[in-house]
Amino acid sequence: MESWCLGILAGSLGALLLPSIPDWYWPLALFMLCVALRGWFGAGVCLYLTSLSLQLHCYSTTSQQMLAQHSTIVAGTVVSIPQHYDGGSRFILQLDETVKDKAQQGAGSLLLVRWYQVPVQLQQGQRWQLPVKLKLIRGLANPGGGWTEASALVAGVVAQATVLPESAAEVLSSGVATQQQSRPDATFPRHLAANPPSLQYLGGDISIRQQLLNQLDFQLAALPTKPLMLALTLGERPFSDSLWLGLQATGLGHLISISGMHIALVFGWVLLSQRLFATVATPWIWRFSLALCTALLAAWLYSAMAGYAVPTVRALLALVLLVILRLLWRRAGGRQFSLLVAALLLLWQPFWLLSLSFWLSLLAVALVFYLSWRYPKPEGGKALFWAFLRYQLIFSLLMLPLGLLFFQGMAPLSLLSNLLFVPWCSLLVIPLLLLVFLLQIFCPWPLTLAWQGVDLLLQPLFWWLHYSAQANWWWSLPQPSVWVSLLLMAGLMLLLLPCRRRQLPLLCLFCLPFLLALRPKEAAVLHLIDVGQGTAILLQQGKHGLLYDFGPRYGAYSATEAQVLPYLRYQGIQKLDYLLLSHDDSDHSGHLALLRQAYPDAQLVSDVKRFSPELNCRQLPLQWQHFSLQVLWPPGPVAAPVKNDQSCVVWLQIYGWKVLLSGDIGSNTETGLLDLYPQLKADVLLLSHHGSHGSNKLIYLQNLAPKFALNSAGFANSYQHPSAQVRARLSLLQIPLYNTADTGALQLTLSTQELQLEAVRPGRLVKWLENLPFAAETAATTR
């Protein structure tokens, strides 16, 4: 059994390195062969690959069938708590069997839906018929950012959809759509069914979880720790930026997010109360069985209140297996049980290999069993304290390489934060909070004093998170390679070995590549940040930076906040010297106030007067660090009647290499540039206006003769940037094109001898998850 389970784990880890997943029948045939030869380890590997291949095939087929419709009408149930923001909502929709009395494609599948200008207040449990435009799930790809495609696989979401605005406008203009009442038990206005056939409210009961959220949202409105209470009871996290930064800086995200630890705590608390069942069932065996089932029921209810988040589902399945084994009186050691649970979970949901929380949970459980075997059972309060301290110290050390690899930084307060608040919350705060929450469910009036008491208990944690965020205790470090992180992990695991004679020399040897990877780098680097349909370029030399454009900002969404600022922190930019805004357009101007707040000493260079720049474009210094800068356009304050043609065109030189950043200029301005500078050349060109067909004319590209052409555009954008005409011109001139929609963020390193271009997407660990037009991780050219 252990060999079979280890084979499944090895197969899941090996699948991370595969360039593609084989068709299901090949690993299935090898599985049968291994079973015949009694090779249980190989059978486990093949069985996992079979499960992964089958589920990936089903997911891909459903996704392709949905996307083939492009624009269609869907009907389904809102199965998540809708997230509301300025101008719209986002939610998960589970498709019904039929739509408009016809079988629906992809029935039972999940869609991520964005609905702008929602005419009503959406609630979990409602059923809707919506006209939507379907799109492949593809997120932005920046180092240090999330991986949207992997998250969609783990959650089972097959496509993203946008509700067509025409129908929403019809509803708004009809005057029949009304805002839903705030009371949790309010019914939705039935007369919305009289709206146009493409958009209909189909009824449905508001879920109990949504009703509880509405109730708590109202009752806890005046309490400062309300976000923490909602997170620990219903799994909803309406956190401010300060709270998110505080959780990152303290390493307490696992404590606030309902996970396996919380489910296990609820199970354990109820199980410890088995003596209460003495009056119900006198025989011990029946009393113990009843306690097990009651504890499992409590864990299931808590998981349901958390919206069946993936970590809670994993913990719940593990508890189900534990209860079954105990009821059947089957004994299994901690190691065997952990391996069996991990293997069964991976077979049931093979995409969980892409979930970092799954592997962290597995590491935590393995560490608990190792320490319980390695060290004697603690007896007494003092021994228990030292055991807890030892566990937290070792776990914090082992988390260091994983944090560097996946989160690009470390939290020096992690050990102290966990020592202080894990026992405080686990033994006192969470039990009392859940008890008050349970009483509130059955109580007809608000338990104001009880909620205020819980708020008082959460105040130390709340203050600690805000302090850590304001003091900037998160240390952002450059991302080491996968192999460097694995070597560091192997070195730290030497601390767990019983023999300590050679631990220190081996630890130093394994950590040496990590220390070399973190050495200060003074190379000149140009970063083209992936901000979707917009532009944000960072020039970096050491810890200094110059930012050219700040990404798009539409309504409540700000790429400056979501992508640019995290990217600057990731690259270790401590001093941003200049903010250069090319022109006044929302996909370039971003959220300037956030940048000024994060880097108050940065000088704004722009011709856009409404932002009150310190310098205009022509006042940009001729030298910044090792870069030579020259503004080629505009020649004066008002050079063009068209806004795009007023873009600041900047020509960079360093080590003899020439880079042209052309903003959104059109063909007329391109011609004007060639007239002003007939000898203008560029080794690297940022395509004008995101690759629009009205720019980047053949004579312009031919005269510049770049070695690389870079472009910043959104995936499958409605403007079709870069256009087919521009692609054809580049192909004719044999100029390679690197587009952020395909490659993710681009990093161009300029040295005395070489230009080296690296892309994020091809460099990711899981190759089969990416679908790229090229497979090379880097491109380079030399003199």
Short mmCIF file of N, CA and C in Angstrom, two decimals, residues 178-330:
data_model
loop_
_atom_site.label_atom_id
_atom_site.label_comp_id
_atom_site.label_asym_id
_atom_site.label_seq_id
_atom_site.Cartn_x
_atom_site.Cartn_y
_atom_site.Cartn_z
N THR A 178 -35.45 46.67 -10.10
CA THR A 178 -35.33 47.37 -8.83
C THR A 178 -34.25 46.71 -8.00
N GLN A 179 -33.69 47.50 -7.12
CA GLN A 179 -32.65 46.97 -6.24
C GLN A 179 -33.28 46.05 -5.19
N GLN A 180 -32.64 44.90 -5.01
CA GLN A 180 -33.17 43.94 -4.04
C GLN A 180 -33.07 44.51 -2.63
N GLN A 181 -34.03 44.22 -1.79
CA GLN A 181 -34.02 44.69 -0.42
C GLN A 181 -32.85 44.07 0.33
N SER A 182 -32.41 44.78 1.35
CA SER A 182 -31.23 44.34 2.09
C SER A 182 -31.53 43.23 3.08
N ARG A 183 -32.81 42.97 3.35
CA ARG A 183 -33.12 41.91 4.32
C ARG A 183 -32.74 40.55 3.76
N PRO A 184 -32.12 39.68 4.55
CA PRO A 184 -31.66 38.39 4.04
C PRO A 184 -32.78 37.54 3.47
N ASP A 185 -34.01 37.67 3.97
CA ASP A 185 -35.08 36.80 3.52
C ASP A 185 -35.92 37.44 2.42
N ALA A 186 -35.44 38.56 1.87
CA ALA A 186 -36.23 39.24 0.84
C ALA A 186 -36.28 38.39 -0.43
N THR A 187 -37.41 38.42 -1.10
CA THR A 187 -37.55 37.72 -2.37
C THR A 187 -37.22 38.64 -3.51
N PHE A 188 -36.75 38.04 -4.60
CA PHE A 188 -36.37 38.84 -5.75
C PHE A 188 -37.62 39.27 -6.51
N PRO A 189 -37.64 40.50 -7.06
CA PRO A 189 -38.82 40.96 -7.80
C PRO A 189 -39.14 40.08 -8.99
N ARG A 190 -40.27 39.42 -8.94
CA ARG A 190 -40.63 38.44 -9.96
C ARG A 190 -40.90 39.06 -11.33
N HIS A 191 -41.21 40.36 -11.36
CA HIS A 191 -41.58 40.94 -12.64
C HIS A 191 -40.37 41.12 -13.55
N LEU A 192 -39.15 40.79 -13.07
CA LEU A 192 -38.00 40.85 -13.98
C LEU A 192 -38.11 39.80 -15.07
N ALA A 193 -38.94 38.79 -14.86
CA ALA A 193 -39.13 37.78 -15.91
C ALA A 193 -39.77 38.36 -17.14
N ALA A 194 -40.37 39.55 -17.04
CA ALA A 194 -40.99 40.19 -18.20
C ALA A 194 -39.97 40.93 -19.06
N ASN A 195 -38.68 40.88 -18.69
CA ASN A 195 -37.65 41.55 -19.47
C ASN A 195 -37.40 40.81 -20.78
N PRO A 196 -36.55 41.35 -21.66
CA PRO A 196 -36.27 40.67 -22.93
C PRO A 196 -35.84 39.22 -22.70
N PRO A 197 -36.19 38.31 -23.62
CA PRO A 197 -35.95 36.87 -23.41
C PRO A 197 -34.49 36.53 -23.16
N SER A 198 -33.55 37.32 -23.66
CA SER A 198 -32.14 36.99 -23.50
C SER A 198 -31.66 37.17 -22.07
N LEU A 199 -32.29 38.06 -21.29
CA LEU A 199 -31.91 38.30 -19.91
C LEU A 199 -33.12 38.10 -19.02
N GLN A 200 -33.06 37.07 -18.18
CA GLN A 200 -34.20 36.75 -17.33
C GLN A 200 -33.73 36.31 -15.95
N TYR A 201 -34.49 36.71 -14.95
CA TYR A 201 -34.30 36.18 -13.61
C TYR A 201 -35.20 34.96 -13.49
N LEU A 202 -34.60 33.79 -13.20
CA LEU A 202 -35.33 32.52 -13.21
C LEU A 202 -35.76 32.07 -11.83
N GLY A 203 -35.58 32.91 -10.83
CA GLY A 203 -35.99 32.52 -9.48
C GLY A 203 -34.82 31.98 -8.69
N GLY A 204 -35.10 31.01 -7.84
CA GLY A 204 -34.07 30.43 -6.99
C GLY A 204 -34.10 31.03 -5.61
N ASP A 205 -33.75 30.22 -4.61
CA ASP A 205 -33.75 30.66 -3.22
C ASP A 205 -32.36 31.15 -2.84
N ILE A 206 -32.32 32.27 -2.14
CA ILE A 206 -31.04 32.78 -1.65
C ILE A 206 -30.46 31.78 -0.66
N SER A 207 -29.19 31.46 -0.82
CA SER A 207 -28.57 30.43 0.01
C SER A 207 -28.51 30.87 1.47
N ILE A 208 -28.45 29.88 2.35
CA ILE A 208 -28.33 30.16 3.79
C ILE A 208 -27.04 30.93 4.06
N ARG A 209 -26.00 30.58 3.38
CA ARG A 209 -24.71 31.26 3.58
C ARG A 209 -24.82 32.74 3.21
N GLN A 210 -25.50 33.04 2.12
CA GLN A 210 -25.69 34.43 1.71
C GLN A 210 -26.53 35.18 2.73
N GLN A 211 -27.57 34.54 3.24
CA GLN A 211 -28.41 35.18 4.25
C GLN A 211 -27.62 35.48 5.52
N LEU A 212 -26.79 34.54 5.94
CA LEU A 212 -25.97 34.78 7.13
C LEU A 212 -24.98 35.90 6.89
N LEU A 213 -24.40 35.95 5.68
CA LEU A 213 -23.46 37.02 5.38
C LEU A 213 -24.15 38.38 5.41
N ASN A 214 -25.34 38.45 4.83
CA ASN A 214 -26.08 39.72 4.87
C ASN A 214 -26.39 40.14 6.30
N GLN A 215 -26.74 39.16 7.11
CA GLN A 215 -27.08 39.46 8.50
C GLN A 215 -25.85 39.94 9.28
N LEU A 216 -24.72 39.22 9.14
CA LEU A 216 -23.52 39.62 9.86
C LEU A 216 -22.95 40.92 9.33
N ASP A 217 -23.07 41.12 8.03
CA ASP A 217 -22.55 42.35 7.45
C ASP A 217 -23.24 43.57 8.05
N PHE A 218 -24.50 43.42 8.38
CA PHE A 218 -25.25 44.52 8.99
C PHE A 218 -24.95 44.64 10.48
N GLN A 219 -24.92 43.49 11.19
CA GLN A 219 -24.75 43.53 12.64
C GLN A 219 -23.34 43.92 13.06
N LEU A 220 -22.33 43.61 12.25
CA LEU A 220 -20.94 43.86 12.63
C LEU A 220 -20.38 45.13 11.99
N ALA A 221 -21.25 45.92 11.38
CA ALA A 221 -20.78 47.08 10.62
C ALA A 221 -19.95 48.04 11.44
N ALA A 222 -20.24 48.18 12.73
CA ALA A 222 -19.55 49.16 13.56
C ALA A 222 -18.28 48.61 14.21
N LEU A 223 -17.98 47.31 14.03
CA LEU A 223 -16.83 46.70 14.70
C LEU A 223 -15.62 46.71 13.77
N PRO A 224 -14.48 47.19 14.24
CA PRO A 224 -13.30 47.28 13.35
C PRO A 224 -12.77 45.94 12.87
N THR A 225 -12.95 44.88 13.67
CA THR A 225 -12.42 43.57 13.27
C THR A 225 -13.44 42.76 12.47
N LYS A 226 -14.45 43.42 11.95
CA LYS A 226 -15.47 42.73 11.14
C LYS A 226 -14.86 41.90 10.01
N PRO A 227 -13.87 42.39 9.23
CA PRO A 227 -13.30 41.54 8.16
C PRO A 227 -12.73 40.23 8.68
N LEU A 228 -12.08 40.26 9.84
CA LEU A 228 -11.52 39.03 10.41
C LEU A 228 -12.63 38.09 10.85
N MET A 229 -13.70 38.61 11.42
CA MET A 229 -14.82 37.76 11.85
C MET A 229 -15.49 37.09 10.65
N LEU A 230 -15.71 37.84 9.59
CA LEU A 230 -16.32 37.26 8.39
C LEU A 230 -15.41 36.20 7.78
N ALA A 231 -14.10 36.43 7.84
CA ALA A 231 -13.16 35.47 7.28
C ALA A 231 -13.16 34.16 8.06
N LEU A 232 -13.28 34.24 9.38
CA LEU A 232 -13.19 33.04 10.22
C LEU A 232 -14.53 32.32 10.38
N THR A 233 -15.62 32.94 9.99
CA THR A 233 -16.93 32.29 10.10
C THR A 233 -17.46 31.82 8.75
N LEU A 234 -17.40 32.69 7.74
CA LEU A 234 -18.00 32.37 6.44
C LEU A 234 -16.98 32.30 5.31
N GLY A 235 -15.72 32.50 5.62
CA GLY A 235 -14.70 32.39 4.60
C GLY A 235 -14.63 33.55 3.63
N GLU A 236 -15.37 34.62 3.88
CA GLU A 236 -15.31 35.82 3.04
C GLU A 236 -14.30 36.80 3.62
N ARG A 237 -13.46 37.37 2.74
CA ARG A 237 -12.36 38.21 3.22
C ARG A 237 -12.41 39.59 2.57
N PRO A 238 -13.28 40.46 3.06
CA PRO A 238 -13.32 41.83 2.54
C PRO A 238 -12.21 42.68 3.16
N PHE A 239 -10.96 42.30 2.89
CA PHE A 239 -9.83 42.93 3.56
C PHE A 239 -9.40 44.20 2.83
N SER A 240 -8.90 45.15 3.58
CA SER A 240 -8.27 46.33 3.01
C SER A 240 -6.86 45.96 2.56
N ASP A 241 -6.24 46.86 1.80
CA ASP A 241 -4.86 46.62 1.36
C ASP A 241 -3.93 46.47 2.55
N SER A 242 -4.18 47.25 3.60
CA SER A 242 -3.33 47.18 4.78
C SER A 242 -3.41 45.81 5.45
N LEU A 243 -4.62 45.24 5.51
CA LEU A 243 -4.76 43.91 6.11
C LEU A 243 -4.07 42.84 5.28
N TRP A 244 -4.20 42.93 3.96
CA TRP A 244 -3.54 41.96 3.09
C TRP A 244 -2.02 42.03 3.26
N LEU A 245 -1.48 43.24 3.27
CA LEU A 245 -0.03 43.41 3.46
C LEU A 245 0.39 42.91 4.84
N GLY A 246 -0.47 43.13 5.85
CA GLY A 246 -0.16 42.66 7.19
C GLY A 246 -0.11 41.14 7.26
N LEU A 247 -1.05 40.47 6.61
CA LEU A 247 -1.04 39.01 6.58
C LEU A 247 0.19 38.48 5.88
N GLN A 248 0.61 39.17 4.80
CA GLN A 248 1.81 38.76 4.09
C GLN A 248 3.05 38.97 4.96
N ALA A 249 3.12 40.09 5.65
CA ALA A 249 4.30 40.42 6.44
C ALA A 249 4.43 39.57 7.69
N THR A 250 3.34 39.03 8.21
CA THR A 250 3.38 38.23 9.44
C THR A 250 3.31 36.73 9.20
N GLY A 251 3.00 36.33 7.97
CA GLY A 251 2.88 34.90 7.70
C GLY A 251 1.69 34.25 8.37
N LEU A 252 0.62 35.02 8.59
CA LEU A 252 -0.56 34.51 9.29
C LEU A 252 -1.73 34.27 8.36
N GLY A 253 -1.47 34.21 7.06
CA GLY A 253 -2.56 33.97 6.13
C GLY A 253 -3.27 32.66 6.39
N HIS A 254 -2.52 31.63 6.82
CA HIS A 254 -3.13 30.32 7.10
C HIS A 254 -4.06 30.37 8.29
N LEU A 255 -3.85 31.34 9.19
CA LEU A 255 -4.68 31.42 10.39
C LEU A 255 -6.02 32.09 10.10
N ILE A 256 -6.05 33.02 9.14
CA ILE A 256 -7.26 33.78 8.84
C ILE A 256 -8.09 33.07 7.78
N SER A 257 -7.47 32.39 6.84
CA SER A 257 -8.22 31.65 5.81
C SER A 257 -8.68 30.32 6.39
N ILE A 258 -9.96 30.03 6.26
CA ILE A 258 -10.49 28.76 6.76
C ILE A 258 -9.86 27.62 5.96
N SER A 259 -9.13 26.78 6.64
CA SER A 259 -8.36 25.72 5.99
C SER A 259 -8.50 24.43 6.77
N GLY A 260 -7.61 23.50 6.48
CA GLY A 260 -7.65 22.22 7.17
C GLY A 260 -7.44 22.34 8.66
N MET A 261 -6.64 23.32 9.07
CA MET A 261 -6.40 23.52 10.51
C MET A 261 -7.70 23.85 11.23
N HIS A 262 -8.51 24.73 10.65
CA HIS A 262 -9.76 25.13 11.30
C HIS A 262 -10.76 23.97 11.33
N ILE A 263 -10.85 23.23 10.23
CA ILE A 263 -11.76 22.08 10.18
C ILE A 263 -11.34 21.04 11.22
N ALA A 264 -10.02 20.80 11.32
CA ALA A 264 -9.53 19.82 12.30
C ALA A 264 -9.78 20.31 13.72
N LEU A 265 -9.67 21.62 13.96
CA LEU A 265 -9.94 22.14 15.30
C LEU A 265 -11.40 21.92 15.69
N VAL A 266 -12.33 22.21 14.78
CA VAL A 266 -13.74 21.99 15.08
C VAL A 266 -14.01 20.51 15.35
N PHE A 267 -13.42 19.65 14.51
CA PHE A 267 -13.59 18.21 14.70
C PHE A 267 -13.05 17.79 16.07
N GLY A 268 -11.87 18.30 16.43
CA GLY A 268 -11.27 17.92 17.71
C GLY A 268 -12.06 18.43 18.90
N TRP A 269 -12.55 19.67 18.83
CA TRP A 269 -13.33 20.21 19.95
C TRP A 269 -14.59 19.39 20.21
N VAL A 270 -15.29 19.03 19.15
CA VAL A 270 -16.52 18.25 19.32
C VAL A 270 -16.19 16.85 19.80
N LEU A 271 -15.09 16.27 19.31
CA LEU A 271 -14.71 14.92 19.72
C LEU A 271 -14.34 14.87 21.19
N LEU A 272 -13.73 15.94 21.69
CA LEU A 272 -13.36 15.97 23.10
C LEU A 272 -14.56 16.03 24.03
N SER A 273 -15.71 16.40 23.44
CA SER A 273 -16.93 16.49 24.26
C SER A 273 -17.71 15.18 24.27
N GLN A 274 -17.04 14.06 23.99
CA GLN A 274 -17.76 12.78 23.90
C GLN A 274 -18.36 12.36 25.25
N ARG A 275 -17.85 12.91 26.33
CA ARG A 275 -18.42 12.54 27.64
C ARG A 275 -19.87 13.01 27.77
N LEU A 276 -20.23 14.04 26.96
CA LEU A 276 -21.60 14.54 27.01
C LEU A 276 -22.59 13.51 26.50
N PHE A 277 -22.08 12.51 25.75
CA PHE A 277 -22.97 11.50 25.18
C PHE A 277 -23.16 10.32 26.12
N ALA A 278 -22.64 10.40 27.35
CA ALA A 278 -22.76 9.28 28.28
C ALA A 278 -24.20 8.99 28.63
N THR A 279 -25.03 10.03 28.71
CA THR A 279 -26.44 9.82 29.04
C THR A 279 -27.24 9.29 27.86
N VAL A 280 -26.68 9.41 26.66
CA VAL A 280 -27.41 8.95 25.46
C VAL A 280 -27.12 7.50 25.18
N ALA A 281 -25.88 7.10 25.28
CA ALA A 281 -25.50 5.72 24.97
C ALA A 281 -24.51 5.26 26.03
N THR A 282 -24.88 4.28 26.82
CA THR A 282 -24.04 3.83 27.92
C THR A 282 -22.79 3.09 27.46
N PRO A 283 -22.87 2.14 26.51
CA PRO A 283 -21.65 1.45 26.08
C PRO A 283 -20.65 2.44 25.49
N TRP A 284 -19.38 2.27 25.82
CA TRP A 284 -18.36 3.21 25.36
C TRP A 284 -18.26 3.22 23.85
N ILE A 285 -18.39 2.06 23.22
CA ILE A 285 -18.21 1.99 21.78
C ILE A 285 -19.27 2.81 21.05
N TRP A 286 -20.51 2.77 21.54
CA TRP A 286 -21.57 3.55 20.90
C TRP A 286 -21.38 5.04 21.18
N ARG A 287 -20.92 5.35 22.39
CA ARG A 287 -20.70 6.74 22.73
C ARG A 287 -19.57 7.33 21.86
N PHE A 288 -18.52 6.54 21.67
CA PHE A 288 -17.40 7.01 20.85
C PHE A 288 -17.81 7.14 19.39
N SER A 289 -18.59 6.20 18.86
CA SER A 289 -19.05 6.26 17.48
C SER A 289 -19.95 7.47 17.26
N LEU A 290 -20.84 7.72 18.24
CA LEU A 290 -21.71 8.88 18.12
C LEU A 290 -20.91 10.18 18.15
N ALA A 291 -19.87 10.22 18.98
CA ALA A 291 -19.02 11.41 19.04
C ALA A 291 -18.27 11.63 17.73
N LEU A 292 -17.77 10.53 17.12
CA LEU A 292 -17.08 10.64 15.84
C LEU A 292 -18.01 11.21 14.76
N CYS A 293 -19.21 10.67 14.69
CA CYS A 293 -20.15 11.13 13.66
C CYS A 293 -20.59 12.57 13.91
N THR A 294 -20.78 12.93 15.19
CA THR A 294 -21.16 14.30 15.50
C THR A 294 -20.03 15.27 15.15
N ALA A 295 -18.80 14.88 15.46
CA ALA A 295 -17.65 15.73 15.13
C ALA A 295 -17.52 15.90 13.62
N LEU A 296 -17.75 14.81 12.87
CA LEU A 296 -17.68 14.90 11.41
C LEU A 296 -18.79 15.79 10.88
N LEU A 297 -19.98 15.70 11.47
CA LEU A 297 -21.09 16.57 11.05
C LEU A 297 -20.75 18.04 11.30
N ALA A 298 -20.14 18.34 12.45
CA ALA A 298 -19.76 19.72 12.76
C ALA A 298 -18.71 20.22 11.77
N ALA A 299 -17.75 19.38 11.44
CA ALA A 299 -16.73 19.77 10.46
C ALA A 299 -17.35 20.02 9.09
N TRP A 300 -18.33 19.18 8.72
CA TRP A 300 -19.01 19.36 7.43
C TRP A 300 -19.79 20.66 7.40
N LEU A 301 -20.48 21.00 8.49
CA LEU A 301 -21.24 22.24 8.54
C LEU A 301 -20.31 23.46 8.45
N TYR A 302 -19.17 23.38 9.11
CA TYR A 302 -18.22 24.49 9.04
C TYR A 302 -17.66 24.63 7.63
N SER A 303 -17.39 23.52 6.99
CA SER A 303 -16.91 23.55 5.61
C SER A 303 -17.97 24.13 4.68
N ALA A 304 -19.25 23.80 4.92
CA ALA A 304 -20.34 24.35 4.11
C ALA A 304 -20.45 25.85 4.30
N MET A 305 -20.31 26.32 5.56
CA MET A 305 -20.37 27.75 5.82
C MET A 305 -19.21 28.49 5.15
N ALA A 306 -18.09 27.80 4.95
CA ALA A 306 -16.93 28.40 4.28
C ALA A 306 -17.05 28.33 2.77
N GLY A 307 -18.18 27.84 2.26
CA GLY A 307 -18.36 27.79 0.82
C GLY A 307 -17.63 26.64 0.15
N TYR A 308 -17.32 25.60 0.92
CA TYR A 308 -16.59 24.45 0.39
C TYR A 308 -15.32 24.88 -0.34
N ALA A 309 -14.55 25.74 0.32
CA ALA A 309 -13.25 26.12 -0.23
C ALA A 309 -12.39 24.87 -0.37
N VAL A 310 -11.49 24.89 -1.34
CA VAL A 310 -10.69 23.70 -1.65
C VAL A 310 -9.95 23.15 -0.42
N PRO A 311 -9.27 23.98 0.40
CA PRO A 311 -8.60 23.41 1.58
C PRO A 311 -9.56 22.74 2.56
N THR A 312 -10.77 23.29 2.71
CA THR A 312 -11.72 22.68 3.64
C THR A 312 -12.24 21.36 3.08
N VAL A 313 -12.42 21.27 1.78
CA VAL A 313 -12.88 20.01 1.18
C VAL A 313 -11.83 18.93 1.38
N ARG A 314 -10.56 19.28 1.20
CA ARG A 314 -9.49 18.29 1.41
C ARG A 314 -9.49 17.80 2.85
N ALA A 315 -9.60 18.72 3.79
CA ALA A 315 -9.60 18.32 5.19
C ALA A 315 -10.83 17.48 5.52
N LEU A 316 -11.97 17.84 4.95
CA LEU A 316 -13.20 17.10 5.23
C LEU A 316 -13.10 15.67 4.69
N LEU A 317 -12.55 15.50 3.50
CA LEU A 317 -12.39 14.15 2.95
C LEU A 317 -11.43 13.32 3.79
N ALA A 318 -10.37 13.96 4.29
CA ALA A 318 -9.44 13.24 5.17
C ALA A 318 -10.14 12.80 6.45
N LEU A 319 -10.99 13.65 7.01
CA LEU A 319 -11.71 13.27 8.22
C LEU A 319 -12.72 12.17 7.95
N VAL A 320 -13.36 12.19 6.80
CA VAL A 320 -14.29 11.11 6.44
C VAL A 320 -13.56 9.78 6.41
N LEU A 321 -12.38 9.76 5.78
CA LEU A 321 -11.60 8.52 5.74
C LEU A 321 -11.18 8.10 7.14
N LEU A 322 -10.79 9.07 7.99
CA LEU A 322 -10.39 8.74 9.35
C LEU A 322 -11.55 8.13 10.13
N VAL A 323 -12.74 8.71 10.01
CA VAL A 323 -13.90 8.20 10.74
C VAL A 323 -14.27 6.80 10.25
N ILE A 324 -14.21 6.59 8.94
CA ILE A 324 -14.54 5.26 8.41
C ILE A 324 -13.57 4.22 8.96
N LEU A 325 -12.28 4.53 8.97
CA LEU A 325 -11.30 3.57 9.48
C LEU A 325 -11.51 3.29 10.96
N ARG A 326 -11.83 4.33 11.73
CA ARG A 326 -12.03 4.11 13.16
C ARG A 326 -13.30 3.33 13.43
N LEU A 327 -14.36 3.60 12.66
CA LEU A 327 -15.61 2.85 12.86
C LEU A 327 -15.44 1.38 12.46
N LEU A 328 -14.57 1.13 11.50
CA LEU A 328 -14.30 -0.25 11.08
C LEU A 328 -13.20 -0.89 11.92
N TRP A 329 -12.66 -0.11 12.87
CA TRP A 329 -11.59 -0.59 13.73
C TRP A 329 -10.36 -1.02 12.93
N ARG A 330 -10.08 -0.24 11.89
CA ARG A 330 -8.87 -0.46 11.12
C ARG A 330 -7.79 0.49 11.64
#
